[in-house]
CSV table of N, CA and C in Angstrom, one decimal:
chain,number,residue,atom,x,y,z
A,1,ALA,N,14.0,-11.1,-1.2
A,1,ALA,CA,13.2,-11.3,0.3
A,1,ALA,C,13.6,-9.0,1.2
A,2,THR,N,13.8,-8.5,-0.3
A,2,THR,CA,13.2,-6.9,-0.7
A,2,THR,C,11.6,-6.4,-0.4
A,3,GLU,N,11.7,-7.7,-1.2
A,3,GLU,CA,9.6,-8.1,-1.4
A,3,GLU,C,9.1,-7.9,-0.5
A,4,LEU,N,9.4,-9.3,1.0
A,4,LEU,CA,9.3,-9.3,2.0
A,4,LEU,C,8.9,-8.7,2.1
A,5,ARG,N,10.1,-7.8,2.8
A,5,ARG,CA,9.6,-6.9,3.8
A,5,ARG,C,9.5,-5.8,3.7
A,6,ARG,N,9.2,-5.4,1.9
A,6,ARG,CA,8.3,-4.6,2.1
A,6,ARG,C,6.7,-4.6,2.2
A,7,ILE,N,6.1,-5.7,1.9
A,7,ILE,CA,5.2,-6.4,2.4
A,7,ILE,C,4.4,-6.1,4.1
A,8,CYS,N,5.6,-6.8,4.8
A,8,CYS,CA,5.9,-6.2,6.1
A,8,CYS,C,5.8,-5.0,6.8
A,9,GLY,N,6.3,-4.0,5.4
A,9,GLY,CA,6.2,-3.0,5.9
A,9,GLY,C,7.8,-2.4,6.6
A,10,MET,N,8.9,-2.7,6.4
A,10,MET,CA,10.4,-3.1,6.6
A,10,MET,C,11.4,-2.7,5.4
A,11,THR,N,10.5,-1.6,5.0
A,11,THR,CA,11.8,-0.5,3.4
A,11,THR,C,12.7,-0.5,3.3
A,12,TYR,N,13.5,-0.3,3.4
A,12,TYR,CA,14.8,0.4,3.4
A,12,TYR,C,14.7,1.8,3.5
A,13,GLN,N,13.7,2.5,3.4
A,13,GLN,CA,13.8,4.0,3.9
A,13,GLN,C,13.2,4.0,5.2
A,14,ALA,N,12.0,2.6,5.4
A,14,ALA,CA,11.7,2.7,6.7
A,14,ALA,C,13.1,2.4,8.2
A,15,PHE,N,14.1,1.6,7.9
A,15,PHE,CA,14.6,1.4,7.7
A,15,PHE,C,15.7,2.8,8.3
A,16,PHE,N,15.6,3.6,7.5
A,16,PHE,CA,16.3,4.6,7.3
A,16,PHE,C,16.1,5.9,8.6
A,17,ASP,N,14.7,6.1,7.7
A,17,ASP,CA,14.1,6.7,9.6
A,17,ASP,C,14.0,6.4,10.5
A,18,ALA,N,13.8,4.8,11.1
A,18,ALA,CA,14.1,4.6,12.4
A,18,ALA,C,15.7,4.2,12.5
A,19,GLU,N,16.3,4.5,11.6
A,19,GLU,CA,18.0,4.9,12.1
A,19,GLU,C,18.6,3.9,13.1
A,20,LEU,N,17.8,2.9,11.5
A,20,LEU,CA,18.2,0.8,12.5
A,20,LEU,C,19.1,0.1,10.7
A,21,TYR,N,19.5,-0.7,11.4
A,21,TYR,CA,20.7,-1.2,10.4
A,21,TYR,C,19.8,-3.3,10.5
A,22,ALA,N,19.7,-4.1,9.6
A,22,ALA,CA,19.2,-5.0,9.7
A,22,ALA,C,20.5,-6.3,8.9
A,23,PRO,N,21.8,-6.3,9.6
A,23,PRO,CA,22.8,-7.0,8.8
A,23,PRO,C,22.5,-8.7,8.7
A,24,ILE,N,22.1,-9.1,7.8
A,24,ILE,CA,22.2,-10.6,8.0
A,24,ILE,C,23.9,-11.0,9.1
A,25,VAL,N,23.8,-11.9,9.8
A,25,VAL,CA,24.8,-12.6,10.4
A,25,VAL,C,25.1,-13.7,11.0
A,26,GLN,N,24.1,-13.7,9.6
A,26,GLN,CA,23.4,-16.0,9.8
A,26,GLN,C,23.0,-16.2,7.8
A,27,LEU,N,23.3,-17.3,7.5
A,27,LEU,CA,23.0,-17.3,5.9
A,27,LEU,C,23.7,-18.7,5.7
A,28,HIS,N,22.8,-20.4,4.9
A,28,HIS,CA,22.9,-21.0,4.7
A,28,HIS,C,22.3,-21.9,3.6
A,29,VAL,N,22.6,-22.3,3.2
A,29,VAL,CA,21.5,-22.8,2.1
A,29,VAL,C,22.2,-23.7,1.6
A,30,ASP,N,21.6,-25.3,1.3
A,30,ASP,CA,21.3,-26.5,1.7
A,30,ASP,C,21.4,-26.6,-0.4
A,31,TYR,N,22.2,-27.0,-1.0
A,31,TYR,CA,21.9,-26.5,-2.4
A,31,TYR,C,21.5,-29.2,-2.6
A,32,HIS,N,20.4,-28.5,-3.8
A,32,HIS,CA,20.1,-29.9,-4.3
A,32,HIS,C,19.8,-30.2,-5.1
A,33,SER,N,20.1,-29.7,-6.6
A,33,SER,CA,19.9,-29.8,-7.8
A,33,SER,C,20.9,-28.3,-9.0
A,34,SER,N,21.5,-29.0,-9.5
A,34,SER,CA,21.9,-27.8,-9.7
A,34,SER,C,20.8,-26.5,-10.6
A,35,LEU,N,21.3,-25.9,-11.3
A,35,LEU,CA,20.5,-24.8,-12.4
A,35,LEU,C,21.5,-24.4,-13.9
A,36,MET,N,21.3,-24.4,-14.3
A,36,MET,CA,22.0,-24.7,-15.3
A,36,MET,C,22.2,-23.3,-15.9
A,37,LEU,N,22.7,-22.4,-17.1
A,37,LEU,CA,23.2,-21.8,-17.3
A,37,LEU,C,21.6,-20.8,-17.8
A,38,ASP,N,20.9,-20.1,-17.8
A,38,ASP,CA,19.7,-19.7,-18.7
A,38,ASP,C,18.8,-20.4,-17.9
A,39,GLU,N,18.9,-21.3,-17.0
A,39,GLU,CA,17.7,-21.9,-16.6
A,39,GLU,C,16.9,-20.9,-15.8
A,40,LEU,N,15.1,-21.2,-16.2
A,40,LEU,CA,14.5,-20.1,-15.2
A,40,LEU,C,14.7,-21.5,-13.8
A,41,TYR,N,14.2,-20.0,-13.0
A,41,TYR,CA,14.0,-20.5,-11.4
A,41,TYR,C,12.7,-19.9,-10.9
A,42,SER,N,12.2,-19.9,-9.7
A,42,SER,CA,11.0,-19.2,-9.0
A,42,SER,C,12.1,-19.4,-7.7
A,43,VAL,N,12.4,-18.3,-6.3
A,43,VAL,CA,12.9,-17.7,-5.2
A,43,VAL,C,11.1,-17.2,-4.8
A,44,THR,N,10.9,-18.7,-3.1
A,44,THR,CA,10.0,-18.2,-2.3
A,44,THR,C,10.3,-18.1,-1.1
A,45,ALA,N,10.5,-16.8,-0.7
A,45,ALA,CA,10.7,-16.6,0.8
A,45,ALA,C,9.8,-16.6,1.4
A,46,LYS,N,10.0,-16.7,3.2
A,46,LYS,CA,9.0,-16.4,4.3
A,46,LYS,C,9.7,-16.3,5.2
A,47,MET,N,9.0,-15.6,6.5
A,47,MET,CA,9.0,-14.9,7.1
A,47,MET,C,9.1,-15.8,7.6
A,48,VAL,N,9.9,-16.4,9.0
A,48,VAL,CA,9.5,-16.7,10.4
A,48,VAL,C,10.1,-16.0,11.6
A,49,PHE,N,8.6,-16.2,13.0
A,49,PHE,CA,7.9,-14.9,13.2
A,49,PHE,C,8.9,-15.9,13.9
A,50,SER,N,9.5,-14.8,14.6
A,50,SER,CA,10.8,-14.6,16.6
A,50,SER,C,10.1,-13.7,17.0
A,51,GLU,N,10.5,-13.5,18.2
A,51,GLU,CA,10.1,-12.6,19.1
A,51,GLU,C,11.2,-11.8,19.8
A,52,ALA,N,12.8,-12.0,18.6
A,52,ALA,CA,13.6,-11.4,19.1
A,52,ALA,C,13.5,-10.8,18.4
A,53,ALA,N,14.1,-9.2,18.8
A,53,ALA,CA,14.4,-8.3,17.6
A,53,ALA,C,15.6,-9.1,16.0
A,54,ARG,N,15.1,-9.8,15.4
A,54,ARG,CA,16.0,-10.2,14.5
A,54,ARG,C,14.7,-10.6,13.1
A,55,ILE,N,15.5,-10.3,11.6
A,55,ILE,CA,14.6,-11.3,10.7
A,55,ILE,C,14.6,-12.8,10.1
A,56,ASN,N,14.2,-13.1,10.7
A,56,ASN,CA,13.6,-14.9,10.4
A,56,ASN,C,13.5,-15.2,9.1
A,57,ILE,N,14.2,-15.2,7.8
A,57,ILE,CA,13.4,-16.0,6.6
A,57,ILE,C,13.9,-17.0,6.0
A,58,GLU,N,13.4,-17.3,5.4
A,58,GLU,CA,14.1,-19.4,4.8
A,58,GLU,C,13.3,-19.2,3.1
A,59,TYR,N,14.6,-19.2,2.6
A,59,TYR,CA,13.7,-20.2,1.3
A,59,TYR,C,13.5,-20.8,0.5
A,60,THR,N,13.0,-21.2,0.0
A,60,THR,CA,13.5,-22.1,-1.5
A,60,THR,C,13.2,-21.9,-2.9
A,61,ILE,N,14.1,-22.5,-3.7
A,61,ILE,CA,14.5,-22.3,-4.5
A,61,ILE,C,14.5,-23.5,-6.0
A,62,LEU,N,12.9,-23.4,-6.7
A,62,LEU,CA,12.7,-23.9,-7.5
A,62,LEU,C,13.1,-24.0,-9.2
A,63,LYS,N,13.4,-25.4,-9.4
A,63,LYS,CA,13.4,-25.1,-10.8
A,63,LYS,C,12.2,-25.1,-11.5
A,64,GLU,N,12.2,-24.8,-12.9
A,64,GLU,CA,11.4,-24.4,-14.0
A,64,GLU,C,10.3,-25.5,-13.9
A,65,ASP,N,11.0,-26.8,-14.1
A,65,ASP,CA,10.2,-28.4,-13.6
A,65,ASP,C,9.5,-29.2,-12.3
A,66,GLY,N,9.5,-27.3,-11.3
A,66,GLY,CA,9.2,-27.8,-10.1
A,66,GLY,C,10.2,-28.5,-9.3
A,67,SER,N,11.4,-29.3,-9.7
A,67,SER,CA,12.0,-30.0,-8.8
A,67,SER,C,13.0,-29.0,-8.2
A,68,LEU,N,13.1,-29.2,-6.6
A,68,LEU,CA,13.8,-28.6,-5.7
A,68,LEU,C,15.2,-28.3,-5.9
A,69,ALA,N,16.0,-26.8,-6.5
A,69,ALA,CA,17.5,-26.0,-6.5
A,69,ALA,C,18.0,-26.2,-5.3
A,70,ALA,N,17.1,-26.1,-4.4
A,70,ALA,CA,17.9,-25.4,-3.4
A,70,ALA,C,16.7,-25.3,-1.9
A,71,THR,N,17.1,-24.5,-0.9
A,71,THR,CA,17.1,-24.4,0.2
A,71,THR,C,18.3,-22.8,1.1
A,72,GLY,N,17.2,-22.3,2.3
A,72,GLY,CA,18.0,-22.0,3.1
A,72,GLY,C,17.4,-20.7,3.8
A,73,TYR,N,18.1,-20.3,4.6
A,73,TYR,CA,17.6,-19.2,5.5
A,73,TYR,C,19.3,-18.3,5.9
A,74,THR,N,17.8,-16.5,6.1
A,74,THR,CA,18.9,-16.2,6.4
A,74,THR,C,18.8,-15.3,7.9
A,75,VAL,N,19.5,-15.3,9.0
A,75,VAL,CA,19.0,-14.2,9.9
A,75,VAL,C,19.6,-12.5,9.6
A,76,GLN,N,19.0,-11.8,10.5
A,76,GLN,CA,19.3,-9.8,10.0
A,76,GLN,C,19.1,-10.3,11.3
A,77,LEU,N,19.6,-9.5,12.1
A,77,LEU,CA,19.7,-8.5,13.5
A,77,LEU,C,19.9,-7.2,13.1
A,78,PHE,N,18.8,-6.6,14.5
A,78,PHE,CA,18.5,-5.4,14.0
A,78,PHE,C,19.6,-4.9,15.0
A,79,THR,N,19.9,-3.8,14.7
A,79,THR,CA,21.4,-2.8,15.2
A,79,THR,C,20.6,-1.6,15.1
A,80,SER,N,21.3,-0.6,15.7
A,80,SER,CA,21.7,1.2,15.6
A,80,SER,C,22.1,1.4,14.9
A,81,SER,N,22.0,2.3,14.0
A,81,SER,CA,22.6,3.3,13.2
A,81,SER,C,23.9,4.0,13.4
A,82,LYS,N,23.2,4.1,14.2
A,82,LYS,CA,24.1,5.2,15.6
A,82,LYS,C,25.4,3.9,15.8
A,83,SER,N,25.3,3.7,16.9
A,83,SER,CA,26.2,2.9,17.4
A,83,SER,C,26.7,1.5,17.1
A,84,ASN,N,25.4,1.1,16.1
A,84,ASN,CA,26.0,-0.1,15.8
A,84,ASN,C,25.7,-1.5,16.9
A,85,GLN,N,25.7,-1.6,17.0
A,85,GLN,CA,24.9,-2.1,19.2
A,85,GLN,C,24.0,-2.7,18.2
A,86,PRO,N,23.5,-4.3,18.8
A,86,PRO,CA,22.0,-4.8,18.6
A,86,PRO,C,21.3,-4.3,19.0
A,87,CYS,N,19.9,-4.5,18.9
A,87,CYS,CA,19.3,-3.9,19.4
A,87,CYS,C,18.3,-4.6,20.6
A,88,LEU,N,18.3,-3.9,22.4
A,88,LEU,CA,17.5,-5.0,23.4
A,88,LEU,C,16.4,-5.5,23.4
A,89,VAL,N,16.0,-3.9,22.0
A,89,VAL,CA,14.3,-4.1,22.3
A,89,VAL,C,13.6,-4.2,21.2
A,90,LEU,N,12.7,-4.8,20.6
A,90,LEU,CA,12.2,-4.6,19.6
A,90,LEU,C,11.7,-3.4,18.5
A,91,PRO,N,11.8,-3.7,17.7
A,91,PRO,CA,12.2,-2.0,17.3
A,91,PRO,C,10.6,-1.8,17.0
A,92,ASP,N,9.9,-0.3,17.1
A,92,ASP,CA,8.8,-0.4,16.1
A,92,ASP,C,8.2,-1.2,15.4
A,93,MET,N,8.8,-1.4,13.9
A,93,MET,CA,9.2,-1.6,13.1
A,93,MET,C,8.6,-3.6,12.7
A,94,LEU,N,9.1,-3.6,13.9
A,94,LEU,CA,9.1,-5.0,13.6
A,94,LEU,C,8.1,-5.7,15.3
A,95,GLN,N,7.8,-4.7,15.8
A,95,GLN,CA,6.8,-4.6,16.4
A,95,GLN,C,5.0,-4.5,15.9
A,96,GLU,N,5.3,-4.0,14.8
A,96,GLU,CA,4.0,-4.1,13.7
A,96,GLU,C,3.4,-4.9,12.9
A,97,CYS,N,4.9,-5.6,12.2
A,97,CYS,CA,5.0,-6.6,11.6
A,97,CYS,C,4.6,-7.6,12.7
A,98,ASN,N,4.9,-7.9,13.5
A,98,ASN,CA,4.9,-9.0,14.3
A,98,ASN,C,3.5,-8.9,14.3
A,99,GLN,N,2.4,-8.3,14.9
A,99,GLN,CA,1.2,-7.7,15.6
A,99,GLN,C,0.1,-8.5,14.0
A,100,LYS,N,0.9,-8.1,12.5
A,100,LYS,CA,0.0,-7.9,11.9
A,100,LYS,C,0.2,-9.5,11.6
A,101,TRP,N,1.3,-9.7,11.8
A,101,TRP,CA,1.1,-11.7,12.0
A,101,TRP,C,0.4,-12.2,13.0
A,102,LEU,N,0.1,-11.6,13.7
A,102,LEU,CA,-0.5,-13.2,15.2
A,102,LEU,C,-1.7,-12.1,14.2
A,103,ASN,N,-2.0,-11.1,14.0
A,103,ASN,CA,-3.7,-11.0,13.2
A,103,ASN,C,-3.8,-11.5,12.5
A,104,GLY,N,-2.8,-12.1,11.9
A,104,GLY,CA,-3.4,-13.2,10.9
A,104,GLY,C,-3.1,-12.3,8.8
A,105,GLU,N,-2.6,-11.3,8.9
A,105,GLU,CA,-2.9,-10.5,8.9
A,105,GLU,C,-1.8,-11.0,7.0
A,106,LEU,N,-1.1,-11.4,7.4
A,106,LEU,CA,0.4,-11.7,6.4
A,106,LEU,C,-0.2,-13.2,6.1
A,107,SER,N,0.4,-14.0,5.1
A,107,SER,CA,-0.2,-15.1,4.9
A,107,SER,C,1.5,-15.5,4.5
């Protein structure tokens, strides 16, 4: 998720500079198949477009043989780092990310 946010221009430094937090307010995981100790796996994270002041990310975890180990999602809510109150208006960094999405710049 950190790499995905970096690609979208939402680095930890950008959050700091904009005086924003984005705590995870919802997390869901569906387990499909167990991973064994030291088993290799891959994680794919995909941002789901939203017009709200939040980040929705879906995850897929595949085992080395390509079988599905788990799926899930997180919801991160933009909040002010000064007041800890939710943002009622889209922060600039999210507006810029959404515009890149709509322009087809993010795949």
